[in-house]
Coordinates of C-alpha atoms in Angstrom, one line a residue:
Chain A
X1 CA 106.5 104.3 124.0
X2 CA 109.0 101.8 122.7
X3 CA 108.8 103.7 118.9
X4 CA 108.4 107.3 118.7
X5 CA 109.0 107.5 114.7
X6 CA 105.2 106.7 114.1
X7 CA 105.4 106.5 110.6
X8 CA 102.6 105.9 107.6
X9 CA 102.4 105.8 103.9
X10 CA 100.0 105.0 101.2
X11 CA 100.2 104.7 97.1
X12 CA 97.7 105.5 94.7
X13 CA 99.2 103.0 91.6
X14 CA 102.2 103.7 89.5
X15 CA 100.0 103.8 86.1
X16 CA 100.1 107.6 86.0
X17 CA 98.4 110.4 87.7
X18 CA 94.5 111.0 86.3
X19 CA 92.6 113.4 88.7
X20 CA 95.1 114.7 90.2
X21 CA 93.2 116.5 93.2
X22 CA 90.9 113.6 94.0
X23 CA 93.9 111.2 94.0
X24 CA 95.6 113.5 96.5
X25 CA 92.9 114.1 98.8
X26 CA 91.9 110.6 99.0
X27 CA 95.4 109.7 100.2
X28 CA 95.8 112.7 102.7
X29 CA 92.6 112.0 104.0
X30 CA 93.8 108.2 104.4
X31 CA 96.9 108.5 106.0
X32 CA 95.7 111.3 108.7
X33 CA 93.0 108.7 109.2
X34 CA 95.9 105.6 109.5
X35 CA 98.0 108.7 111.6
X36 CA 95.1 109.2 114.4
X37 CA 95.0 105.7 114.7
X38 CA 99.1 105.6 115.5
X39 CA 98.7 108.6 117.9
X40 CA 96.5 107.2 120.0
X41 CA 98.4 104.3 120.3
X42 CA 96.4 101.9 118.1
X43 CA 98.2 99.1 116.4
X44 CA 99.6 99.9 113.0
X45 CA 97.3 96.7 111.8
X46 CA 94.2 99.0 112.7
X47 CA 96.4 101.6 110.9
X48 CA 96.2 99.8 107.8
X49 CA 93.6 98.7 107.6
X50 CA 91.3 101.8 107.9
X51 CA 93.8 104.0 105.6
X52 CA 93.3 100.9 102.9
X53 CA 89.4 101.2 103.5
X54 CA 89.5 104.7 102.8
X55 CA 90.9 104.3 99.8
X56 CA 88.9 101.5 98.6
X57 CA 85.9 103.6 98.7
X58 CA 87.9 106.6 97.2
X59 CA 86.1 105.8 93.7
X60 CA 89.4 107.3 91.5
X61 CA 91.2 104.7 93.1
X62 CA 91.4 101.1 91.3
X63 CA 90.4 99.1 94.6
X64 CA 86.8 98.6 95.9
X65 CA 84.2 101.1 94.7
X66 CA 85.5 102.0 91.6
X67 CA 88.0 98.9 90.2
X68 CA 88.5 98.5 86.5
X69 CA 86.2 95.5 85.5
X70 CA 88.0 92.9 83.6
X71 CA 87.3 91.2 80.3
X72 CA 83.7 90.1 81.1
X73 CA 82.7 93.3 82.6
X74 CA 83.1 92.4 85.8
X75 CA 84.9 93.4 89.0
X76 CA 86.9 91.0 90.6
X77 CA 89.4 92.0 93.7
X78 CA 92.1 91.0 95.6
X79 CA 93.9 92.4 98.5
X80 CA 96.1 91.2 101.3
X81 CA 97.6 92.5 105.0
X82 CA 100.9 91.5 106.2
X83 CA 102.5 92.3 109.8
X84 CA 106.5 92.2 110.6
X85 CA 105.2 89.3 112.5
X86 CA 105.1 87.3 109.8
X87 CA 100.7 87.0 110.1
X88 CA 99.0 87.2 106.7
X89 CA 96.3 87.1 105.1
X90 CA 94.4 87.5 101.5
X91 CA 91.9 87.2 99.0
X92 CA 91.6 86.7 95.2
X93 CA 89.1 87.7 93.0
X94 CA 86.5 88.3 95.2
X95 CA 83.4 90.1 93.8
X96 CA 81.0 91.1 96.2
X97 CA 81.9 92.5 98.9
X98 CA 82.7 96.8 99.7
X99 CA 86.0 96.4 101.4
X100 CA 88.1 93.1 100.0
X101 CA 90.8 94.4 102.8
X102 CA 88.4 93.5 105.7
X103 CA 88.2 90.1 104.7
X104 CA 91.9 89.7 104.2
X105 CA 92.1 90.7 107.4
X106 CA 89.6 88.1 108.4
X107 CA 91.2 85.2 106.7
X108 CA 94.6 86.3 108.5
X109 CA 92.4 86.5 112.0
X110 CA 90.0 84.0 112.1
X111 CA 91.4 80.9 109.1
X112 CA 94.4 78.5 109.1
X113 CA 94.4 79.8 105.8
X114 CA 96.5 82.2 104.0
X115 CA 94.7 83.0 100.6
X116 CA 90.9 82.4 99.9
X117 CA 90.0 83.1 95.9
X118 CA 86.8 83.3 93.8
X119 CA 83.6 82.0 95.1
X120 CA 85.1 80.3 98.4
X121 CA 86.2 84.0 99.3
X122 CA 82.4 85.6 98.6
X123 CA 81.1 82.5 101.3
X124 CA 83.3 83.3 103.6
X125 CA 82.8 87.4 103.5
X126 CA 78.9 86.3 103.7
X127 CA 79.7 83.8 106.7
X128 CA 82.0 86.7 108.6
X129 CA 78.7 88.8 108.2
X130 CA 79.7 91.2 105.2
X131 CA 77.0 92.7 102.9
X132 CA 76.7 91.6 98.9
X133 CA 78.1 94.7 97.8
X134 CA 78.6 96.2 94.1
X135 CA 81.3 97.3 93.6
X136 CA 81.0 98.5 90.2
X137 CA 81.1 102.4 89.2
X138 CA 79.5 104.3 85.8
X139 CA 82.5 105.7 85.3
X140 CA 84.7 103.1 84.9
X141 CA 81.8 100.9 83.2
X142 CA 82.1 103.3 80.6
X143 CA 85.9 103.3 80.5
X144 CA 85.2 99.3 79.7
X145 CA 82.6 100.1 76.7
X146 CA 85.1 102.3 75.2
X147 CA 88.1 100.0 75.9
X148 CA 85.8 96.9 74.8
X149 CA 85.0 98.6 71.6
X150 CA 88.1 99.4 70.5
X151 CA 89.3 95.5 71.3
X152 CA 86.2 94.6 68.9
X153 CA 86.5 90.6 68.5
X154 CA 89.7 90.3 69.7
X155 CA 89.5 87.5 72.2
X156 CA 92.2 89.1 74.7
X157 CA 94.6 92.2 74.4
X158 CA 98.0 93.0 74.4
X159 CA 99.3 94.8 77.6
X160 CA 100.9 97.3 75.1
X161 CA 97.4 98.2 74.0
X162 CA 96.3 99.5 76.9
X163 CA 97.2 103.3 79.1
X164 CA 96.8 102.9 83.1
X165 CA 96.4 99.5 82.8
X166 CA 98.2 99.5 86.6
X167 CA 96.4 100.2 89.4
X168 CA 96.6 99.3 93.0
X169 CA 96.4 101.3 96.7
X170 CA 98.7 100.5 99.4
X171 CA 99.7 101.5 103.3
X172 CA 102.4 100.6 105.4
X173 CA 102.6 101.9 108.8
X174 CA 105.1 101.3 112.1
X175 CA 103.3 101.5 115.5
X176 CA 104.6 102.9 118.7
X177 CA 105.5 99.1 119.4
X178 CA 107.5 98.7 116.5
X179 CA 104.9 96.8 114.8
X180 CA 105.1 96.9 110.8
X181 CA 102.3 96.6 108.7
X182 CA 101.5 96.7 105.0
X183 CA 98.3 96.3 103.2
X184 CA 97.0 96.8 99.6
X185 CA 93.9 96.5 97.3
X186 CA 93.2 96.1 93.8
X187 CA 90.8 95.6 91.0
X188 CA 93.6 94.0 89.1
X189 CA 94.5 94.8 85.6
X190 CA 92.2 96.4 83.6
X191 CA 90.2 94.4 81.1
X192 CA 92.3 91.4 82.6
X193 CA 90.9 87.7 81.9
X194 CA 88.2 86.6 84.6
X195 CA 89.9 85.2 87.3
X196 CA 93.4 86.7 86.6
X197 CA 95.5 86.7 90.4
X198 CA 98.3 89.4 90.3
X199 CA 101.1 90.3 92.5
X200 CA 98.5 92.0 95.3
X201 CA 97.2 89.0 97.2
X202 CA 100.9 87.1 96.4
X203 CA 102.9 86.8 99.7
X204 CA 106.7 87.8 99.0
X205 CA 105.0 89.5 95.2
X206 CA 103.3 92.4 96.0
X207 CA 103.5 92.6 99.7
X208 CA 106.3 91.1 102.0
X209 CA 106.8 92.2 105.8
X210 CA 109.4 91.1 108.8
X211 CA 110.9 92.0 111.6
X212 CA 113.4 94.2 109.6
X213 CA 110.7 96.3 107.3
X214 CA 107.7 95.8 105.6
X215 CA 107.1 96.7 101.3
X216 CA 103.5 96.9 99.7
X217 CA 104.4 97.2 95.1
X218 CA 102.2 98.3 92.6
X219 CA 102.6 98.2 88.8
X220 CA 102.7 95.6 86.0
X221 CA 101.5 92.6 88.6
X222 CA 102.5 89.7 86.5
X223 CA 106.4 90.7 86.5
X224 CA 106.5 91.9 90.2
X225 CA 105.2 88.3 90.9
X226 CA 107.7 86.7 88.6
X227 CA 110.7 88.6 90.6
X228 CA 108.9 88.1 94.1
X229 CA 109.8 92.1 94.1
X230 CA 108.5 92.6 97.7
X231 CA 110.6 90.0 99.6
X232 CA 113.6 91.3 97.5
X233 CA 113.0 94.5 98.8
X234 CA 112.6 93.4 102.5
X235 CA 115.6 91.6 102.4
X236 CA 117.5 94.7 101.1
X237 CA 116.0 96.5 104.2
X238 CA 117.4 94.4 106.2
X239 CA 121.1 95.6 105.1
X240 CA 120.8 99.0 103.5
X241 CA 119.3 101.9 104.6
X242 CA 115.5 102.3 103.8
X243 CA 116.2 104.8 100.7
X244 CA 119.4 102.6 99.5
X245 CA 117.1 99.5 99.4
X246 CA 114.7 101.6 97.6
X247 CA 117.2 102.6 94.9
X248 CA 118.5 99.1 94.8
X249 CA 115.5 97.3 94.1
X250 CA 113.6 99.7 91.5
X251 CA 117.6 99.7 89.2
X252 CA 116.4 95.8 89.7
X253 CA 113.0 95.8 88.7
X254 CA 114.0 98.0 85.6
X255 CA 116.5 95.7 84.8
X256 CA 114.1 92.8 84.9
X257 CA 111.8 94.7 82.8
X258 CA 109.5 95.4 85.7
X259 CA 107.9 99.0 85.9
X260 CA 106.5 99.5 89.2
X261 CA 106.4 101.3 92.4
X262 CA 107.3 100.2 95.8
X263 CA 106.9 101.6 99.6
X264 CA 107.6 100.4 102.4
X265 CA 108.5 101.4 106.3
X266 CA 112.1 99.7 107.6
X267 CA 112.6 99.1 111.4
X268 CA 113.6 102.2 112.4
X269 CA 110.2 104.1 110.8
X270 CA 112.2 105.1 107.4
X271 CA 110.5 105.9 104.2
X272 CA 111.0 103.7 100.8
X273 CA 109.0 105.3 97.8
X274 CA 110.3 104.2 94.6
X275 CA 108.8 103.8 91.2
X276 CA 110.2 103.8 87.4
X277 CA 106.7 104.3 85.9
X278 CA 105.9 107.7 84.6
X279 CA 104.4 108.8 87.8
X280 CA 103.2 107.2 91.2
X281 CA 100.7 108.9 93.5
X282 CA 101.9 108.8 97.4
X283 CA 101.4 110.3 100.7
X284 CA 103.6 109.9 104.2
X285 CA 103.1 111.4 107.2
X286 CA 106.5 111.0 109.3
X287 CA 107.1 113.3 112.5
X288 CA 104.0 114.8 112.1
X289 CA 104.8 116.2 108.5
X290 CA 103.1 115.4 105.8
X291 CA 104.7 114.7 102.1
X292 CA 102.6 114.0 99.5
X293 CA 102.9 113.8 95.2
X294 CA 101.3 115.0 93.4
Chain B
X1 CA 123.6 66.9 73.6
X2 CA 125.1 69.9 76.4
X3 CA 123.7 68.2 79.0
X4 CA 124.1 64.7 79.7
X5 CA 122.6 64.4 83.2
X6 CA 119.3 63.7 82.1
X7 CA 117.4 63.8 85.6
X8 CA 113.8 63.5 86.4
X9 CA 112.5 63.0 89.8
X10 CA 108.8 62.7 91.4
X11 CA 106.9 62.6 94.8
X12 CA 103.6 61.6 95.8
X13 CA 103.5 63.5 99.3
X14 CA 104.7 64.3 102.6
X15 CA 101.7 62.9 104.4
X16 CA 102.3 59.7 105.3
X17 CA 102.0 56.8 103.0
X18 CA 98.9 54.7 103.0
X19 CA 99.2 52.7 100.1
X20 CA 102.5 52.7 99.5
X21 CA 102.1 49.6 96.7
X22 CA 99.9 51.9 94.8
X23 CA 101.8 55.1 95.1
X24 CA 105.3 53.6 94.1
X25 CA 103.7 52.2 91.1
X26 CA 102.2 55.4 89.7
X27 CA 105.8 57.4 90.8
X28 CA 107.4 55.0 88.8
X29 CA 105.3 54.8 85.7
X30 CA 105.8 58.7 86.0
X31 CA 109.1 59.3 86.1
X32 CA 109.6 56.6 83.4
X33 CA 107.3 58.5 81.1
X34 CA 109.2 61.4 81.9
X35 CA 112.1 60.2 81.6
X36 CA 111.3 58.4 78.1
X37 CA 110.2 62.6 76.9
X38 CA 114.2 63.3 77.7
X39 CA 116.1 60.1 76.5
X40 CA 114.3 60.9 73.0
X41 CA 115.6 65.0 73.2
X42 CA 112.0 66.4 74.8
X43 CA 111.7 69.2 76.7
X44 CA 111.9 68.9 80.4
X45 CA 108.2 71.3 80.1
X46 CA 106.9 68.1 78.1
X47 CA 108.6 65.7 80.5
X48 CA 107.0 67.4 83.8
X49 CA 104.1 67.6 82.2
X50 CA 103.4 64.2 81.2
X51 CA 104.4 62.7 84.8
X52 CA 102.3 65.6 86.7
X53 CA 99.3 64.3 84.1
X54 CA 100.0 60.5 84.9
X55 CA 100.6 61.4 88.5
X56 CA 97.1 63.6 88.5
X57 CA 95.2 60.4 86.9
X58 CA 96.3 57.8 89.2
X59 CA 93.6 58.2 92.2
X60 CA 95.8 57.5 95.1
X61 CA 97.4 60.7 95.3
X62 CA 95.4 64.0 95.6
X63 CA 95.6 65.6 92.9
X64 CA 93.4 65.5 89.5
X65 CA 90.9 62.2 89.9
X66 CA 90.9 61.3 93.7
X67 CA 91.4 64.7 95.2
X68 CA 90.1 65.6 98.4
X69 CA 86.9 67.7 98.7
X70 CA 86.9 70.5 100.5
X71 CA 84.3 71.3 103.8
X72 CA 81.4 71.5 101.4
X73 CA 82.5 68.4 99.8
X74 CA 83.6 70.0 96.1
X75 CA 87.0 69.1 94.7
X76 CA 89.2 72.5 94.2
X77 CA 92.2 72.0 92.6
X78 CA 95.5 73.8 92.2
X79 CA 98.5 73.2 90.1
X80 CA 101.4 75.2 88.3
X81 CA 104.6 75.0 86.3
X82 CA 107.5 76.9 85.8
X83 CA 111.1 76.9 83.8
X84 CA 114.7 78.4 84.7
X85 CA 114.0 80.3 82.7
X86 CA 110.9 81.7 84.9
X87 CA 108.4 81.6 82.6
X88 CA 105.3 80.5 85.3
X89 CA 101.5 79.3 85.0
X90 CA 99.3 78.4 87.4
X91 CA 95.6 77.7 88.1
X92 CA 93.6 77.9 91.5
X93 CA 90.6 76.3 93.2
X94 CA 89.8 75.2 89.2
X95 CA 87.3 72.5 89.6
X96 CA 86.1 71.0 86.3
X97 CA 89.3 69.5 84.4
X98 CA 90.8 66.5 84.8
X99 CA 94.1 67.9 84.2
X100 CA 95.2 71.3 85.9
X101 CA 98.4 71.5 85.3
X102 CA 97.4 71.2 81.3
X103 CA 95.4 74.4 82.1
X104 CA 98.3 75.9 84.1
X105 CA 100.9 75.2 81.1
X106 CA 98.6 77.4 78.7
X107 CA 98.2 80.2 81.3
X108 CA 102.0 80.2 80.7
X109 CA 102.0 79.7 77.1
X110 CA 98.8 81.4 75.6
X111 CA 98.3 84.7 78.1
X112 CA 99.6 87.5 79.5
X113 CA 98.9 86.2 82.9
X114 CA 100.7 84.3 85.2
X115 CA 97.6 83.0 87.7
X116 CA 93.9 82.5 87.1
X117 CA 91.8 81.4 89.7
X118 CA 88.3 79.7 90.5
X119 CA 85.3 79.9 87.7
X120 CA 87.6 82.4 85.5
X121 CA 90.2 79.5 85.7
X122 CA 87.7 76.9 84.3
X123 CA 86.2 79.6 81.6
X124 CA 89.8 80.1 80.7
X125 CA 90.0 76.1 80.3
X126 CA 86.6 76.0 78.2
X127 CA 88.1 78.2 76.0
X128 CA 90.9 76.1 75.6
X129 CA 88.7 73.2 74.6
X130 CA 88.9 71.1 77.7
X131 CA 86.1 68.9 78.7
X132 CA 84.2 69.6 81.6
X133 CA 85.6 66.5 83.9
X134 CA 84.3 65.5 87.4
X135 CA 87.6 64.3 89.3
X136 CA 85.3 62.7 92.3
X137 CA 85.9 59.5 93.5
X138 CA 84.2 57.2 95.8
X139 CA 87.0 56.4 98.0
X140 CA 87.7 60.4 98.2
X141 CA 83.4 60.9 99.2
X142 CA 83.9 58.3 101.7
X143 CA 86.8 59.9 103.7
X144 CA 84.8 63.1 103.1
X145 CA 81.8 61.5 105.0
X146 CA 83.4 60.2 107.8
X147 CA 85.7 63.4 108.7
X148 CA 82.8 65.4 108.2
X149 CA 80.7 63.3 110.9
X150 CA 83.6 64.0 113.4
X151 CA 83.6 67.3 113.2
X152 CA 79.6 67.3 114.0
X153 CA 78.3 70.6 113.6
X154 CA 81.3 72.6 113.7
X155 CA 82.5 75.6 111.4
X156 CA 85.8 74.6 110.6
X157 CA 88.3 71.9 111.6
X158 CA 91.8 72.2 113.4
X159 CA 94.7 71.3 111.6
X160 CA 95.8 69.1 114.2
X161 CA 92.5 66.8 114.1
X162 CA 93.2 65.7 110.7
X163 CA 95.8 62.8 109.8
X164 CA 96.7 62.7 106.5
X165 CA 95.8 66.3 105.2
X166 CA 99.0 66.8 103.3
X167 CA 98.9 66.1 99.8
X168 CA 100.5 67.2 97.0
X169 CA 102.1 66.1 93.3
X170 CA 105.7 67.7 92.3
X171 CA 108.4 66.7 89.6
X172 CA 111.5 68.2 88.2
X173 CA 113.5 67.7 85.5
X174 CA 116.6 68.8 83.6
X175 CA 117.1 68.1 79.6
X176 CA 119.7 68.0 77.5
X177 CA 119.3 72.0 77.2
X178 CA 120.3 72.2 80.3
X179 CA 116.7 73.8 80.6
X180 CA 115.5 72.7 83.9
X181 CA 111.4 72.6 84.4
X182 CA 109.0 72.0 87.9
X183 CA 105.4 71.2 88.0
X184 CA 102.8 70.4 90.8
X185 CA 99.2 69.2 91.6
X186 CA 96.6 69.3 94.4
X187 CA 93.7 68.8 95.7
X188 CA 94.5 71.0 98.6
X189 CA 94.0 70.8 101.7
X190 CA 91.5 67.9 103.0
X191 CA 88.4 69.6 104.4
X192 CA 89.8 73.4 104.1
X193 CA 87.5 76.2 103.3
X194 CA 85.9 76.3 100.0
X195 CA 88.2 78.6 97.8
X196 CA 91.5 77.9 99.6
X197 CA 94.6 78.6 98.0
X198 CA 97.6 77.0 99.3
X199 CA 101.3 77.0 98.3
X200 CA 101.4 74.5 95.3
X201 CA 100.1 77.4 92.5
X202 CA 102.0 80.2 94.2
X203 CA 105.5 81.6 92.7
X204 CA 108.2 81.2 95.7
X205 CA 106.5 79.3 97.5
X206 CA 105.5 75.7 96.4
X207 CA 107.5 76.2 93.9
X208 CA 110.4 78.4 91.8
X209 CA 112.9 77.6 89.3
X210 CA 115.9 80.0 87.7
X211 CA 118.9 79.2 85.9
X212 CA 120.4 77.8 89.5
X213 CA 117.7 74.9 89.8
X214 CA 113.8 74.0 90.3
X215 CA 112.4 73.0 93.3
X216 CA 108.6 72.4 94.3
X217 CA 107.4 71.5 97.7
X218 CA 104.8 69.7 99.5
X219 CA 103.0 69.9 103.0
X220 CA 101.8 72.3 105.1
X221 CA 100.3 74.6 101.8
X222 CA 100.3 77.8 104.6
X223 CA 103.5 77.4 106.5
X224 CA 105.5 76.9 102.7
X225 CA 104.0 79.9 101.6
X226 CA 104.9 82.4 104.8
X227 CA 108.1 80.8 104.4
X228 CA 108.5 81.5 100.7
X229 CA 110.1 77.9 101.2
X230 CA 110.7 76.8 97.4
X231 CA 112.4 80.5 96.5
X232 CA 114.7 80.2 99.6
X233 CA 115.9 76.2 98.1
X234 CA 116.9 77.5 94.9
X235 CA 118.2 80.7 96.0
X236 CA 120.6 78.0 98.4
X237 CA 121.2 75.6 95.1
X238 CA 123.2 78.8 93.8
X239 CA 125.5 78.7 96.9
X240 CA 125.8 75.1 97.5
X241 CA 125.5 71.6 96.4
X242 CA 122.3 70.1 96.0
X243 CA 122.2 67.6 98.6
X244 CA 123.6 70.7 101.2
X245 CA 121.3 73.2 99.8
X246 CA 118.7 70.6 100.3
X247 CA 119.8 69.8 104.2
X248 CA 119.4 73.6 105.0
X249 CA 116.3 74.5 103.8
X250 CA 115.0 71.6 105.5
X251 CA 116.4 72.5 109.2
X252 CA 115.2 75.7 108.2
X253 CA 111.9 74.8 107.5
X254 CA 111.8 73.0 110.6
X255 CA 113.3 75.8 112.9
X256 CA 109.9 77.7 111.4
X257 CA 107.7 74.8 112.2
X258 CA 106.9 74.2 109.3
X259 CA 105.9 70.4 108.0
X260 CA 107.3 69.8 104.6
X261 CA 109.2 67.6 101.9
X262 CA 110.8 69.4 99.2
X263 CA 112.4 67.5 95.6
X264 CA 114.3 69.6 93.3
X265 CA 116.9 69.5 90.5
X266 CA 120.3 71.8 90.2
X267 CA 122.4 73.1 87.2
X268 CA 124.5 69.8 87.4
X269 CA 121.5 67.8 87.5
X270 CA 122.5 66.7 90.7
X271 CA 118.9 65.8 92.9
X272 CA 117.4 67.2 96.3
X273 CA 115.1 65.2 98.1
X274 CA 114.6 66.5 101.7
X275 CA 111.3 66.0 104.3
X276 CA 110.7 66.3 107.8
X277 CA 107.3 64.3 107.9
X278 CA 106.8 61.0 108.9
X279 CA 107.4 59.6 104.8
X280 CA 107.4 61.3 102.0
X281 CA 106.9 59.1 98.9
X282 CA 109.4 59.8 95.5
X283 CA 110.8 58.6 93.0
X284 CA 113.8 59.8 90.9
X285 CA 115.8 58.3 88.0
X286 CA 119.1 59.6 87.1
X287 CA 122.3 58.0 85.3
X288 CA 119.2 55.8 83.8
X289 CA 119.2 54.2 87.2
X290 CA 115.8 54.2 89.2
X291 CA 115.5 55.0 93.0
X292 CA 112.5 55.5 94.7
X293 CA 110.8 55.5 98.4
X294 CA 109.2 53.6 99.7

């Protein structure tokens, strides 16, 4: 084993911590599952990509079963995987599939493409053999009828106007190869215009990966596009310690306005875990010990 | 007036240039109608505006009327704009206006987003009272046919079997604000997948702007946005002059393999013009003094 600081971590969004219990078992049970896969050698892609899945089908999670749906009343989600070997691949308001992350992945294996969005996305999940899949849960359906009734014939809200708006999961794990990987999921913004992109599926936005670290952000999407937060943060890696770039690039992000939440895994299997919300949901294991908040 | 250097430049591409007559005629009607916007006080938004919009209308470049299709044979289009003072819009794989970056300017100006993509980009441009425009062309239908007999029955094409699948629309300007303003237009990708998003509406990639400079890009949509190629330009405008800053990213961009030309603006007004294609077509005029290529 090249690596021996096999190293995973996973966010449940910065937008506060509702459900406290089912927000932390989702992540435990993700990163053991991400862990196993580390431990017995797998590839921290694989990692990733099964912690992220887990989560998407966590329901209290806004990714998969269980996004916010946006203006309309429908789901639309994007989600992206990145490797310290510079690979990616994403999608961008996709609507019908269970597990947007698998076609990321798909894009990044089997497409000279990068990003497919919208209706081009849903073909090609159909033409890689994925199910039409609803997403859609009662609970947060309902969460729309109240928030839709309280907008009454406004034609589109102020961010201001609405609590937990953010939402977003995320992993990053290092492999016994070195191997960095992040990946993250998201039903956007909730009650967000129909075919609104955020910082998830946006290379260098809300995910950015090299050979020195890679950084998965959650948070107010728009302004952690606008300052390409992940690729800051990456680069900071690459000169500070992993807890120094953390601190560096959240006293950024504040300054810019931004409030979000950033992790990430440097080089040498370091933890960054940063947000300057009122609270962000995580979970790392690291030397075979587990952190977790809550 | 703060700044004198009034500067507005253009390009039609990176791919080649068929039609070169053609092209230098709509690059120059362009950047004259730009041009016209700052002499009289405009903004530089209003100037790259109206020179993306002529550029979009004239049918021998791909973007607006006369874009590519895509493998099914639909025209998807992408386009964005963005200010040093980062304000950003953009629209993806929109596919019933005759104008995206018109659509792309309001997501800027009339949302709380910074990106909305496929049918949820066209709602968006409904609501904003746009027509519902076909940009089709017979000459566009025709390459469609034949590339799509070559490739017989298979699923999807190497990028190395297609000539001439760079395409792209960018121009910059500075006014006598000083503010300096980017905007591009696409038709993407000829005969990529149906929903593919390539660098031209993403922030960093094909295109970024700060108080430093603007710079948009054009050819190969997937290698500029895993470079982040546009961010890195301006980020070197801020370090050097432009014509250096521009020589750097471009050996850059070529030590990543990555097939580009880049045009961009600085604080001083001073332009960059860089590719390492075969031609790239542009057009700048600066010191009310035209050059242009070819």
């Amino acid at each position: 084993m090249k690596n021996k600081k096999l190293t995973i971590i996973a966010h449940g969004g910065a937008g506060g911590i509702n459900y406290p219990a089912r927000r932390k078992s989702g992540l435990v049970k993700a990163v053991h599952a991400g862990y196993d896969i580390l431990k017995q050698g797998g590839s921290s892609l694989d990692a990733v990509t099964k912690a992220t899945t887990i989560l998407e089908d966590t329901t209290v999670f806004n990714a998969g079963t269980g996004s916010y749906l946006n203006l309309l009343g429908m789901v639309e989600m994007d989600a992206s995987i990145m490797t310290s070997e510079l690979k990616f691949g994403a999608v961008a308001a996709i609507t019908e599939v269970k597990n947007p992350i698998k076609v990321a992945r798909l894009v990044m294996e089997r497409t000279d493409h990068l990003l497919l969005c919208g209706e081009g996305a849903n073909k090609f999940a159909r033409l890689m053999g994925f199910d039409s899949y609803n997403p859609e849960t009662r609970e947060k359906r309902r969460l729309w009828q109240r928030r839709r009734k309280r907008l009454k014939n406004r034609y589109f809200p102020k961010l201001e106007e609405l609590a937990g708006i953010y939402g977003t999961i995320g992993v990053v794990a290092i492999d016994k190869n070195g191997l960095i990987s992040a990946a993250n999921s998201t039903g956007g913004m909730n009650m967000n215009l129909p075919g609104r992109v955020g910082d998830t599926p946006i290379i260098g936005a809300g995910i950015y990966a090299n050979k020195n670290g890679a950084v998965t952000a959650t948070g107010h999407g728009e302004e952690i596009m606008r300052n390409l937060l992940c690729f800051r943060a990456v680069k900071l890696m690459a000169r500070y310690p992993a807890s120094l770039a953390g601190k560096k690039v959240i006293e950024y992000a504040t300054r810019q306005g931004c409030r979000c939440g950033l992790i990430g895994i440097n080089k040498t299997g370091a933890v960054l875990c940063v947000n300057n919300t009122k609270a962000m949901s995580w979970c790392y294991i690291k030397d075979g010990r587990l952190s977790s908040f809550p």
